[in-house]
Amino acid sequence: MATPLDQQPVTALKGVGPGLAKKLSQLGIASVQDLLFHLPLRYQDRTRITPIGAAQPGVEAVIEGTIRGADVVFGRRRSLLCRLQDNTGTITLRFFHFSKAQQAGLKTGDTLRCFGEVRRGSAGLELVHPEYRHTTTAMLADDGRLTPIYPTTAGFTQQRWRMLTEQALARLDHGLGQSLPDALLPDALRVSLADALHFLHRPPRGVDLKQLAEGVHPFQQRLAFEELLSHNLSLRRLRARLQQHSAPAMKAPGQLSQQLLQRLPFTLTGAQQRAVHDIVTDLAKAQPMLRLVQGDVGSGKTVVAAMAAAHVIGHGYQTALMAPTEVLATQHANALSQWLQPLGVRMALLTSQTPKKQKAEILAGLQDGDIQLAIGTHALFQESVCFHRLGLAIIDEQHRFGVHQRLALSEKGQSEGARAHQLIMTATPIPRTLAMSAYADLDNTIIDELPPGRTPIQTVLVDNSRRDEVIERVHKACREGRQAYWVCTLIEESEELDCEAAEATHAALSTALPDVRVGLIHGRLKPADKNAVMTAFKHGELDLLVATTVIEVGVDVPNASLMIIENPERLGLAQLHQLRGRVGRGSAESHCVLLYAKPLSHYAKERLATMRETNDGFVIAEKDLELRGPGELLGARQAGLVQFRIADLQRDAALLEPARHAAETVLQQHAALAETLIARWLPDGERLAGA
Ligand code: ADP
Ligand code: MG
């Protein structure tokens, strides 16, 4: 039996020695199969000669004609012009770089065959630096197939890619391993993997090039479908593996959480009650909970976390709550201590700033179980941290953490052979399509209701020339006892510049508004100083807080009801929504002023208009995905999660649901196939799932 292609190393191919194999492996290509998945970026039609009279600007074409003269001209740039004629017209070949020998080789009366992109030039239609040959056969692909152009790096010519893929294609009948049964494919995509790959490497002439360029050709969609299905399988397997472990089943009704409920100054919204109910139901099982709670900004996720923690602590287990920043961790510690300390819960805040001695005490307390609730940043992940009996790990604002960190955390929760339950809370609603692919390993609860008494935030767009009016508006609000944020947005390349901008704005506003107490917070302040500023603002000792986007997530000061965001056009919609969510938390009517710099691109206008039109985080998240694509939305740190070879979540959204469905069937009826698919499409899949 032939060796399957995923087990044939590239060195099995003719002309591939150790040197080339090493270069290929740097591109992630180790096996013959990997080579088959290295698909062309685009195609050239070299299957026929275009009559010169029919050449169209902007189109790549093979052209053949007789040389009518070649001269060096001295225009703006010295160039060699060669006129080529056939019986339908003439065209000019233009060279900016050329040798004497080259010039001498272009003799009047010779026949040339060229390939290049036709452009409109000063002398009519031109080919700039075309490939050309005197011999008349070499330029033409005589097999009637389009010429593939592969993604490449230095040292790899297209010729070499073609040579490699040609050999790989010849081995296709050795087998790609078990294939997806036709019945699992959507009707329009029923073609074998081998046929689809063959087609995409060497499409026949006459195929719809536009469709191929857009990635919507049925053969491309066939691959995208299988890829999405395989990703879904891998996430499900991840989940299944985690859930093979046992977890402490906390079945008794939580007395501590009931006490907390009675102490709260408000009653939970229906959506919060449902979320708590989902969580408590999961915690009662002897399997680790893997639940994602999504709720729009201000929907009250913190108290849901507190209820979960109280339930677990009431059962004699510890809880760890992780936040992405020091400011947030501190704020959570404040909120939770206010609620839980009166009930006798022993808690600690652990960040990278915690003094050594205190840290040692906390570590000891976590290890012997004296501390029941630990709140912190990723410092809680560190190896030196050991828990006595960790029952629940809560991750707030999940989009800042990746799958790997989530797994590391689950390891931490390993005690007495059992794993901790996991609760993940996102600040930014995740579009449905993304949730289905990137978070298929999690159960999902949505908090779709805001606490009562909130008035929707009014958002306006104001251009920079009206800055003085905006400052006056801030002045008025502060004099009336309200508080405001002035956000200087992140200049992507440099956090430094960003802090400087905030410092300058702070100075300018302090001067312009002498009777307003203006504070400043940015990423370069020491954590202790940041906390001091936040506390002062929270206690109403500052009226106006100039900030960078460090206040983006989670900060909660209900009395703040006005926010100015400078250069909002620089931010993504989800991020703007997060920022804006810092106001509108109290009962006063809140306003958000998007102070943009003119002129705005059409695209920026459309985005900012969305902010004005809706306060619904889910609508905004969908729009953001549509405008920016999934990579950006999840943030660079998580981009690895959704790196697809073929599929594109936006373009292929319609395939997600059928792929998810098919994944279920594969697991139920073709368990071995699942492994093949995961190995085929996720080279790191094993590593991830084994963690
Ligand atoms: P987020 O979901 O953005 O993390 P928070 O947990 O910070 O929201 O809650 C926002 C504010 O709403 C907090 O001040 C919180 O105390 C308050 N809050 C939460 N739940 C309720 C409720 N059911 N009724 C009234 N206020 C609530
Ligand atoms: Mg929050």
XYZ file of C-alpha atoms and ligand atoms in Angstrom:
719
model
C 0.000 0.000 0.000
C 1.264 3.455 -0.830
C 2.397 5.729 1.982
C -0.229 8.410 2.661
C 0.840 11.844 1.452
C 0.984 13.370 4.900
C 3.689 10.879 5.765
C 5.741 11.380 2.634
C 8.420 13.979 3.370
C 9.064 16.592 0.699
C 12.483 14.997 0.214
C 10.655 12.129 -1.497
C 10.244 14.489 -4.452
C 12.764 14.828 -7.238
C 15.067 17.818 -6.807
C 14.351 18.304 -3.112
C 17.472 17.912 -1.003
C 18.010 18.736 2.655
C 18.637 22.429 1.886
C 15.385 22.950 0.058
C 13.512 20.817 2.580
C 14.740 23.110 5.348
C 13.555 26.199 3.510
C 10.185 24.579 2.923
C 9.847 23.631 6.557
C 10.298 27.292 7.463
C 7.151 27.881 5.433
C 5.366 25.184 7.381
C 5.682 22.650 4.564
C 7.070 19.278 5.642
C 5.069 16.670 3.758
C 3.874 16.228 0.198
C 0.400 16.874 1.540
C 1.452 20.232 2.996
C 2.633 21.164 -0.464
C -0.788 20.371 -1.881
C -2.340 22.756 0.608
C 0.003 25.510 -0.494
C -2.475 26.985 -2.928
C -1.913 29.639 -5.593
C -2.661 33.242 -4.768
C -3.833 33.956 -8.283
C -3.564 32.754 -11.853
C -2.316 33.922 -15.216
C -3.906 33.010 -18.479
C -1.044 31.978 -20.735
C -3.108 29.490 -22.635
C -3.544 31.611 -25.739
C -2.078 34.495 -27.665
C -4.044 37.724 -27.505
C -4.134 39.649 -30.789
C -2.540 43.050 -30.135
C -5.670 44.796 -31.333
C -7.685 42.985 -28.628
C -5.316 43.713 -25.708
C -7.056 45.385 -22.774
C -5.323 47.630 -20.240
C -5.087 45.995 -16.806
C -5.133 42.448 -18.183
C -2.168 40.079 -18.273
C -1.692 38.629 -21.727
C 0.589 36.665 -24.026
C 1.281 38.742 -27.108
C 3.206 37.859 -30.237
C 4.467 40.169 -32.976
C 7.272 41.325 -35.217
C 9.741 43.947 -34.027
C 9.344 47.200 -35.937
C 12.165 49.052 -34.214
C 13.864 49.407 -30.799
C 15.237 52.750 -29.592
C 16.518 54.307 -26.427
C 14.562 57.449 -25.636
C 15.392 60.126 -23.066
C 12.155 61.240 -21.528
C 11.605 61.716 -17.820
C 13.455 58.447 -17.487
C 15.780 56.883 -19.944
C 14.066 53.872 -21.417
C 14.277 51.331 -24.168
C 11.154 51.219 -26.304
C 10.490 48.351 -28.647
C 7.539 48.423 -31.029
C 5.856 45.130 -31.743
C 3.301 44.598 -34.477
C 0.941 41.848 -35.564
C -1.764 42.023 -38.204
C -4.223 43.603 -35.757
C -2.155 46.480 -34.321
C 1.018 47.631 -32.548
C 2.073 47.763 -28.913
C 5.155 49.127 -27.133
C 7.463 47.167 -24.838
C 9.059 49.513 -22.318
C 12.262 48.742 -20.334
C 13.800 51.073 -17.766
C 16.642 48.718 -16.988
C 18.379 47.053 -19.890
C 21.787 45.995 -21.048
C 23.570 46.756 -24.287
C 23.304 43.095 -25.236
C 19.589 43.134 -24.614
C 19.142 46.175 -26.808
C 21.229 44.591 -29.548
C 19.146 41.411 -29.314
C 15.932 43.185 -30.263
C 16.445 43.300 -34.035
C 13.881 44.751 -36.387
C 12.082 41.927 -38.181
C 12.519 39.376 -35.344
C 9.456 37.691 -33.915
C 8.903 37.973 -30.137
C 6.488 36.370 -27.778
C 5.875 38.342 -24.543
C 3.904 38.053 -21.360
C 2.971 40.937 -19.091
C 0.284 43.295 -17.917
C -1.020 45.621 -20.590
C -1.056 49.275 -19.519
C -1.997 52.531 -21.084
C 1.187 54.554 -21.594
C 2.253 57.752 -23.278
C 2.763 55.862 -26.531
C -0.540 53.976 -26.489
C -0.752 50.473 -25.039
C 2.440 49.213 -23.413
C 3.926 46.222 -21.671
C 6.385 47.335 -18.994
C 9.243 44.899 -18.423
C 7.454 41.934 -19.956
C 8.879 38.454 -19.955
C 9.842 37.825 -23.590
C 11.453 35.177 -25.762
C 12.513 34.835 -29.337
C 11.617 31.193 -29.388
C 7.938 30.954 -29.886
C 6.882 27.954 -27.835
C 8.186 28.394 -24.289
C 5.868 31.199 -23.285
C 2.683 29.319 -23.911
C 1.172 26.813 -21.524
C 0.193 24.143 -24.025
C -1.828 22.007 -21.621
C -4.740 24.419 -21.718
C -4.378 25.257 -18.027
C -3.971 28.579 -16.269
C -0.572 29.353 -14.791
C -0.657 29.383 -10.963
C 1.162 32.078 -9.021
C 2.071 30.851 -5.554
C 2.706 32.783 -2.378
C 6.465 32.743 -2.096
C 9.554 34.052 -0.332
C 13.054 35.008 -1.356
C 14.868 32.305 -3.243
C 11.764 30.529 -4.468
C 10.844 31.155 -8.070
C 7.382 30.426 -9.393
C 9.015 27.870 -11.617
C 10.203 25.972 -8.577
C 6.771 26.032 -6.973
C 5.292 24.690 -10.165
C 7.877 21.948 -10.345
C 7.143 20.966 -6.726
C 3.373 21.075 -6.941
C 3.441 19.263 -10.278
C 5.107 16.309 -8.587
C 2.826 16.494 -5.585
C -0.231 16.486 -7.845
C 1.099 13.434 -9.638
C 1.006 11.609 -6.320
C -2.537 12.627 -5.477
C -3.845 9.163 -6.199
C -1.616 7.806 -3.422
C -4.292 9.091 -1.181
C -4.967 11.947 1.174
C -6.277 9.636 3.830
C -9.881 9.078 4.631
C -12.127 11.561 2.900
C -15.268 13.317 3.932
C -18.311 11.344 2.749
C -20.182 13.207 0.031
C -23.330 13.095 2.099
C -21.744 15.444 4.625
C -20.982 18.086 2.033
C -23.500 20.741 1.025
C -25.041 19.788 -2.334
C -23.227 22.381 -4.386
C -19.835 21.381 -2.983
C -19.844 17.666 -3.667
C -16.447 17.095 -5.203
C -13.572 15.036 -3.863
C -10.745 16.736 -2.018
C -8.280 15.443 -4.609
C -10.279 16.858 -7.519
C -10.675 20.197 -5.774
C -6.936 20.434 -5.082
C -6.053 19.434 -8.612
C -8.368 22.028 -10.012
C -7.097 24.826 -7.788
C -3.450 24.137 -8.614
C -4.067 23.849 -12.352
C -7.439 25.307 -13.337
C -8.455 24.847 -16.968
C -8.723 27.757 -19.331
C -12.100 29.446 -19.402
C -12.738 29.207 -15.651
C -14.219 32.254 -13.924
C -11.093 34.077 -12.731
C -13.069 36.640 -10.769
C -14.794 33.924 -8.785
C -11.426 32.325 -8.041
C -9.920 35.655 -7.011
C -12.744 36.181 -4.545
C -12.390 32.693 -3.116
C -15.995 31.777 -3.818
C -15.460 29.131 -6.479
C -17.269 25.919 -5.388
C -13.947 24.046 -5.232
C -12.503 26.667 -2.903
C -15.664 26.587 -0.858
C -15.373 22.819 -0.699
C -11.980 23.212 0.990
C -13.160 26.037 3.230
C -16.031 23.883 4.383
C -13.760 21.015 5.318
C -11.411 23.389 7.090
C -14.173 24.973 9.169
C -15.518 21.561 9.998
C -12.065 20.418 11.116
C -11.554 23.458 13.336
C -14.888 22.828 14.903
C -13.902 19.214 15.537
C -10.658 20.236 17.158
C -12.374 22.631 19.546
C -14.918 19.968 20.438
C -12.158 17.490 21.058
C -10.390 19.997 23.275
C -13.559 20.325 25.249
C -14.130 16.579 25.397
C -10.604 16.025 26.696
C -10.983 18.609 29.416
C -14.276 17.134 30.412
C -12.824 13.679 30.771
C -11.344 15.011 33.965
C -13.535 15.161 36.964
C -14.386 18.321 38.839
C -15.810 18.899 42.272
C -19.603 18.647 42.086
C -21.105 21.420 44.196
C -24.668 20.364 44.525
C -25.928 21.932 47.727
C -27.857 25.184 47.397
C -25.322 27.893 48.143
C -25.947 29.492 51.504
C -23.192 31.993 51.042
C -24.525 33.081 47.665
C -28.017 33.466 49.178
C -26.568 35.737 51.828
C -24.826 37.748 49.147
C -28.067 38.101 47.244
C -29.771 39.506 50.315
C -27.005 41.983 50.918
C -26.922 43.442 47.420
C -28.323 46.958 47.101
C -30.263 45.843 44.000
C -32.068 42.781 42.715
C -30.559 40.803 39.870
C -32.008 41.332 36.430
C -33.746 38.380 34.803
C -30.745 37.865 32.542
C -28.356 37.868 35.513
C -30.544 35.322 37.282
C -30.491 33.090 34.231
C -26.702 33.369 34.020
C -26.328 32.465 37.698
C -28.691 29.570 37.189
C -26.672 28.249 34.209
C -23.479 28.483 36.229
C -24.851 26.832 39.358
C -26.226 24.008 37.231
C -22.778 23.479 35.688
C -21.042 23.630 39.060
C -23.264 20.867 40.373
C -21.829 18.467 37.795
C -18.760 16.337 38.354
C -17.233 17.651 35.123
C -15.378 20.909 34.679
C -17.639 23.742 33.636
C -16.540 25.527 30.444
C -18.867 28.450 30.181
C -18.630 31.732 28.364
C -20.775 34.564 29.652
C -21.241 37.341 27.170
C -22.873 40.530 28.198
C -22.830 43.982 26.815
C -20.876 46.621 28.704
C -22.652 47.575 31.892
C -24.887 44.521 31.890
C -23.545 43.590 35.341
C -21.205 40.663 34.852
C -19.181 41.326 37.992
C -21.991 40.453 40.354
C -22.602 37.240 38.409
C -18.955 36.376 38.995
C -19.385 37.195 42.682
C -22.366 34.862 42.914
C -20.387 32.063 41.291
C -17.458 32.663 43.635
C -19.751 32.662 46.670
C -21.299 29.367 45.587
C -17.899 27.722 45.259
C -16.444 29.191 48.432
C -19.558 28.104 50.261
C -18.664 24.552 49.217
C -15.211 24.831 50.706
C -13.272 25.476 47.489
C -11.160 28.397 46.355
C -11.900 30.771 43.498
C -9.420 32.669 41.327
C -10.517 35.670 39.317
C -8.265 36.930 36.605
C -8.430 40.330 34.936
C -6.322 41.643 32.055
C -5.004 44.805 33.738
C -3.966 45.990 37.186
C -6.596 48.704 37.177
C -9.304 46.173 36.520
C -8.007 43.630 38.993
C -7.934 46.319 41.654
C -11.405 47.466 40.808
C -12.722 43.919 40.959
C -11.028 43.452 44.305
C -12.763 46.575 45.575
C -16.195 45.567 44.312
C -15.927 42.000 45.526
C -14.539 42.891 48.922
C -17.421 45.265 49.437
C -19.835 42.418 48.759
C -18.022 39.390 50.128
C -15.836 40.514 53.016
C -18.810 41.279 55.272
C -19.791 37.642 54.728
C -16.450 36.544 56.123
C -14.771 35.620 52.826
C -10.989 35.846 53.048
C -9.553 37.348 49.900
C -6.339 38.692 48.395
C -5.228 40.765 45.427
C -2.159 39.513 43.617
C -0.544 41.467 40.808
C 2.993 41.863 39.515
C 3.182 44.955 41.733
C 2.446 43.158 44.972
C 5.452 43.667 47.307
C 7.607 40.608 47.801
C 6.845 40.018 51.426
C 3.127 40.376 50.951
C 3.287 38.165 47.909
C 4.963 35.424 49.935
C 2.168 35.630 52.478
C -0.482 35.439 49.777
C 1.194 32.449 48.145
C 1.281 30.698 51.502
C -2.361 31.561 52.070
C -3.346 30.162 48.693
C -1.400 27.008 49.288
C -2.817 26.242 52.704
C -6.311 27.326 51.734
C -6.495 30.250 54.112
C -7.284 32.583 51.210
C -10.593 31.676 49.616
C -10.736 34.185 46.818
C -7.718 35.347 44.818
C -8.059 38.242 42.418
C -5.264 39.228 40.103
C -3.711 39.705 36.723
C -1.821 37.032 34.827
C 0.465 36.957 37.875
C -1.977 34.301 39.039
C -0.749 32.030 36.230
C 2.801 31.969 37.471
C 4.338 28.703 38.396
C 5.014 29.708 41.965
C 1.276 29.989 42.561
C -0.238 26.831 44.036
C -3.773 26.512 45.239
C -4.959 24.362 48.080
C -8.272 23.450 46.446
C -9.081 25.576 43.455
C -12.694 24.993 42.524
C -13.343 27.780 40.044
C -11.281 29.962 37.763
C -12.999 33.060 36.447
C -11.452 34.939 33.540
C -12.812 38.392 32.985
C -12.584 40.099 29.601
C -11.584 36.919 27.860
C -10.529 38.518 24.606
C -7.239 39.491 26.190
C -6.366 35.921 27.007
C -5.767 33.112 24.565
C -6.727 29.476 24.513
C -3.281 28.541 25.800
C -3.628 30.639 28.897
C -7.000 29.155 29.471
C -5.440 25.712 29.355
C -2.602 26.704 31.670
C -5.217 27.821 34.099
C -7.020 24.537 33.908
C -3.750 22.825 34.838
C -3.497 25.034 37.905
C -6.818 23.752 38.989
C -5.492 20.240 39.095
C -5.787 18.944 42.603
C -6.775 15.553 43.892
C -7.077 14.504 40.244
C -9.874 16.958 39.590
C -9.875 20.119 37.477
C -11.285 23.482 38.358
C -14.453 24.770 36.755
C -13.941 27.603 34.284
C -16.047 30.682 33.803
C -15.092 33.091 31.065
C -16.621 36.520 30.772
C -16.241 38.737 27.731
C -16.650 42.462 27.755
C -17.177 42.671 24.045
C -20.036 40.747 22.582
C -18.724 38.256 20.077
C -20.456 38.061 16.721
C -22.333 34.830 16.335
C -20.128 33.603 13.514
C -16.987 34.065 15.573
C -18.492 32.533 18.657
C -19.410 29.484 16.593
C -15.912 28.982 15.309
C -13.465 30.363 17.836
C -15.380 29.396 20.958
C -17.065 26.187 19.924
C -15.515 24.513 22.948
C -17.495 26.658 25.368
C -21.083 26.709 26.524
C -22.602 30.072 26.045
C -24.746 32.331 28.205
C -25.798 35.742 27.018
C -26.817 38.514 29.392
C -29.145 40.378 27.117
C -30.621 42.896 29.519
C -29.253 45.984 31.209
C -30.013 46.843 34.840
C -33.121 49.006 35.080
C -33.036 52.780 35.131
C -30.306 53.253 32.562
C -30.935 55.878 29.931
C -29.326 55.159 26.587
C -26.147 57.064 25.838
C -26.560 59.848 23.286
C -23.665 59.864 20.869
C -22.746 62.815 18.664
C -20.051 63.376 16.060
C -18.229 66.677 16.288
C -15.255 67.737 14.210
C -12.078 69.135 15.671
C -12.755 72.725 14.632
C -15.429 72.848 17.345
C -13.090 71.763 20.101
C -13.726 74.913 22.162
C -17.448 74.227 22.256
C -16.727 70.713 23.453
C -14.450 72.020 26.215
C -17.211 74.395 27.291
C -19.637 71.508 27.389
C -17.288 69.583 29.689
C -16.990 72.691 31.854
C -20.741 72.997 32.203
C -21.212 69.316 33.065
C -18.507 69.450 35.742
C -19.969 72.620 37.279
C -23.271 70.776 37.568
C -21.561 68.099 39.636
C -21.259 65.497 36.941
C -18.018 63.795 35.985
C -16.416 63.331 32.600
C -13.756 61.363 30.742
C -11.559 62.802 28.017
C -9.990 59.956 26.097
C -6.888 60.377 23.974
C -6.845 57.405 21.667
C -4.033 55.037 21.101
C -1.704 55.917 18.298
C -1.160 52.367 17.194
C 2.596 52.427 16.712
C 3.510 54.066 19.961
C 2.095 53.893 23.423
C 4.688 56.498 24.318
C 3.304 59.122 21.942
C -0.098 58.301 23.234
C 0.876 59.067 26.810
C 2.484 62.279 25.653
C -0.722 63.259 23.894
C -2.646 62.598 27.090
C -0.156 64.643 29.109
C -0.422 67.557 26.688
C -4.215 67.390 26.707
C -4.206 67.235 30.486
C -2.077 70.380 30.643
C -4.223 72.206 28.095
C -7.515 71.323 29.776
C -6.182 72.204 33.224
C -5.296 75.653 31.899
C -8.528 76.119 29.994
C -10.672 75.015 32.950
C -9.033 76.364 36.134
C -12.095 75.644 38.286
C -12.282 71.992 37.233
C -10.273 69.291 39.000
C -8.525 67.445 36.175
C -6.820 64.084 36.642
C -4.612 62.079 34.325
C -4.223 58.351 33.842
C -2.153 56.487 31.281
C -0.174 53.322 30.821
C 3.159 54.727 31.910
C 2.016 55.692 35.397
C 3.067 53.382 38.186
C 0.262 50.986 39.117
C -0.026 52.559 42.563
C -0.445 55.988 40.967
C -3.002 54.653 38.515
C -5.019 53.206 41.354
C -4.774 56.435 43.323
C -6.118 58.418 40.369
C -8.937 55.952 39.759
C -9.890 55.996 43.411
C -9.925 59.794 43.509
C -12.134 59.877 40.437
C -14.433 57.251 41.861
C -14.766 59.228 45.114
C -15.602 62.397 43.226
C -12.344 64.146 44.136
C -11.681 64.703 40.447
C -14.225 66.088 37.986
C -12.523 65.312 34.730
C -10.278 62.385 33.936
C -7.967 62.620 30.951
C -7.088 59.099 29.941
C -5.630 56.869 27.297
C -7.446 53.703 26.360
C -6.206 52.098 29.586
C -9.702 52.778 30.849
C -11.124 50.773 27.995
C -12.361 47.767 29.859
C -14.332 47.397 32.988
C -13.819 50.695 34.785
C -16.989 51.493 36.691
C -17.785 55.000 37.955
C -21.560 55.466 37.778
C -21.490 59.246 38.328
C -19.508 59.820 35.136
C -21.958 60.790 32.424
C -19.953 62.532 29.724
C -17.198 61.131 27.577
C -15.144 62.819 24.904
C -13.207 60.509 22.605
C -10.552 62.141 20.500
C -9.743 60.718 17.058
C -12.325 57.975 17.336
C -11.658 57.123 13.698
C -8.464 55.410 14.842
C -10.281 52.807 16.880
C -12.296 49.748 16.047
C -15.988 49.819 16.768
C -15.841 47.206 19.487
C -13.206 49.237 21.267
C -15.206 52.447 20.930
C -18.206 50.652 22.325
C -16.133 49.473 25.282
C -14.898 52.990 25.931
C -18.316 54.518 25.630
C -19.635 51.913 28.047
C -17.746 53.702 30.837
C -20.613 56.212 30.888
C -24.312 55.478 31.014
C -23.845 53.464 34.210
C -25.895 55.700 36.467
C -29.370 57.124 36.096
C -28.273 60.487 34.679
C -28.579 60.862 30.929
C -25.163 60.248 29.420
C -23.448 61.645 26.377
C -20.545 60.622 24.255
C -18.838 63.081 21.936
C -16.763 61.589 19.141
C -14.310 64.387 18.393
C -12.916 63.449 15.027
C -10.275 64.941 12.768
C -11.373 66.118 9.330
C -11.440 64.839 6.641
C -13.027 61.475 7.370
C -12.840 58.689 4.815
C -16.094 57.200 3.614
C -15.276 54.071 5.545
C -14.601 55.988 8.767
C -17.854 57.877 8.370
C -19.779 54.667 8.046
C -18.167 53.261 11.171
C -18.744 56.327 13.303
C -22.328 56.555 12.085
C -22.872 53.059 13.473
C -21.773 54.335 16.875
C -24.279 57.147 16.711
C -27.097 54.906 15.602
C -26.900 52.077 18.089
C -25.925 51.240 21.657
C -26.317 47.531 21.115
C -22.966 45.791 21.483
C -24.056 42.792 19.455
C -25.066 44.919 16.481
C -21.786 46.819 16.772
C -19.762 43.621 16.963
C -21.365 42.306 13.769
C -20.676 45.581 12.013
C -17.081 45.579 13.230
C -16.562 42.080 11.900
C -18.021 43.117 8.582
C -15.806 46.167 8.302
C -12.567 44.930 9.765
C -12.460 41.158 9.635
C -12.072 38.676 12.448
C -8.319 38.918 13.042
C -8.535 42.498 14.184
C -11.595 41.904 16.221
C -10.050 39.288 18.406
C -6.879 41.285 18.733
C -3.422 40.229 17.695
C -2.986 38.042 20.708
C -5.794 35.827 19.670
C -5.340 35.991 15.960
C -3.706 32.574 16.107
C -7.040 31.173 17.075
C -8.691 31.956 13.808
C -5.870 31.568 11.365
C -7.424 29.639 8.537
C -5.619 28.506 5.413
C -8.573 28.799 3.091
C -11.649 29.780 5.025
C -12.564 33.360 5.775
C -15.127 33.776 8.527
C -16.673 36.777 6.929
C -16.842 35.516 3.388
C -17.771 31.976 4.376
C -20.182 32.794 7.182
C -22.884 30.797 5.420
C -20.766 27.647 5.705
C -20.375 27.841 9.477
C -23.678 26.391 10.511
C -23.580 23.478 8.017
C -19.950 22.808 9.013
C -20.877 22.717 12.682
C -23.706 20.384 11.893
C -21.486 18.096 9.833
C -18.915 18.063 12.664
C -21.557 16.629 14.963
C -22.296 13.843 12.504
C -18.606 13.082 12.053
C -18.164 12.689 15.803
C -21.185 10.443 16.100
C -20.680 8.273 13.056
C -17.084 8.550 11.868
C -14.879 8.955 14.932
C -11.679 7.920 13.131
C -12.317 10.441 10.393
C -12.329 13.206 12.987
C -8.695 12.496 13.818
C -7.726 12.482 10.126
C -9.429 15.803 9.509
C -7.904 17.500 12.528
C -4.440 16.283 11.570
C -4.958 17.389 7.983
C -6.053 20.913 8.738
C -4.529 21.774 12.101
C -0.860 20.943 12.203
C -0.589 22.259 15.774
C -3.873 20.744 16.772
C -2.264 17.893 18.574
C -0.040 20.085 20.641
C -2.907 22.332 21.653
C -5.253 19.556 22.564
C -2.622 17.622 24.440
C -1.770 20.573 26.678
P -19.988 44.838 33.182
O -20.953 43.809 32.693
O -19.671 45.857 32.143
O -18.768 44.227 33.811
P -20.478 45.746 35.862
O -20.464 44.416 36.486
O -19.286 46.611 36.047
O -20.771 45.630 34.304
O -21.802 46.488 36.343
C -22.091 47.797 35.973
C -22.785 48.539 37.091
O -24.107 48.083 37.238
C -22.114 48.368 38.431
O -22.112 49.613 39.081
C -23.005 47.375 39.123
O -22.948 47.516 40.532
C -24.368 47.741 38.589
N -25.337 46.650 38.576
C -25.094 45.365 38.256
N -26.224 44.629 38.305
C -27.225 45.471 38.660
C -28.633 45.317 38.851
N -29.239 44.137 38.709
N -29.327 46.414 39.191
C -28.726 47.601 39.339
N -27.417 47.820 39.159
C -26.665 46.768 38.828
Mg -16.754 44.084 33.722
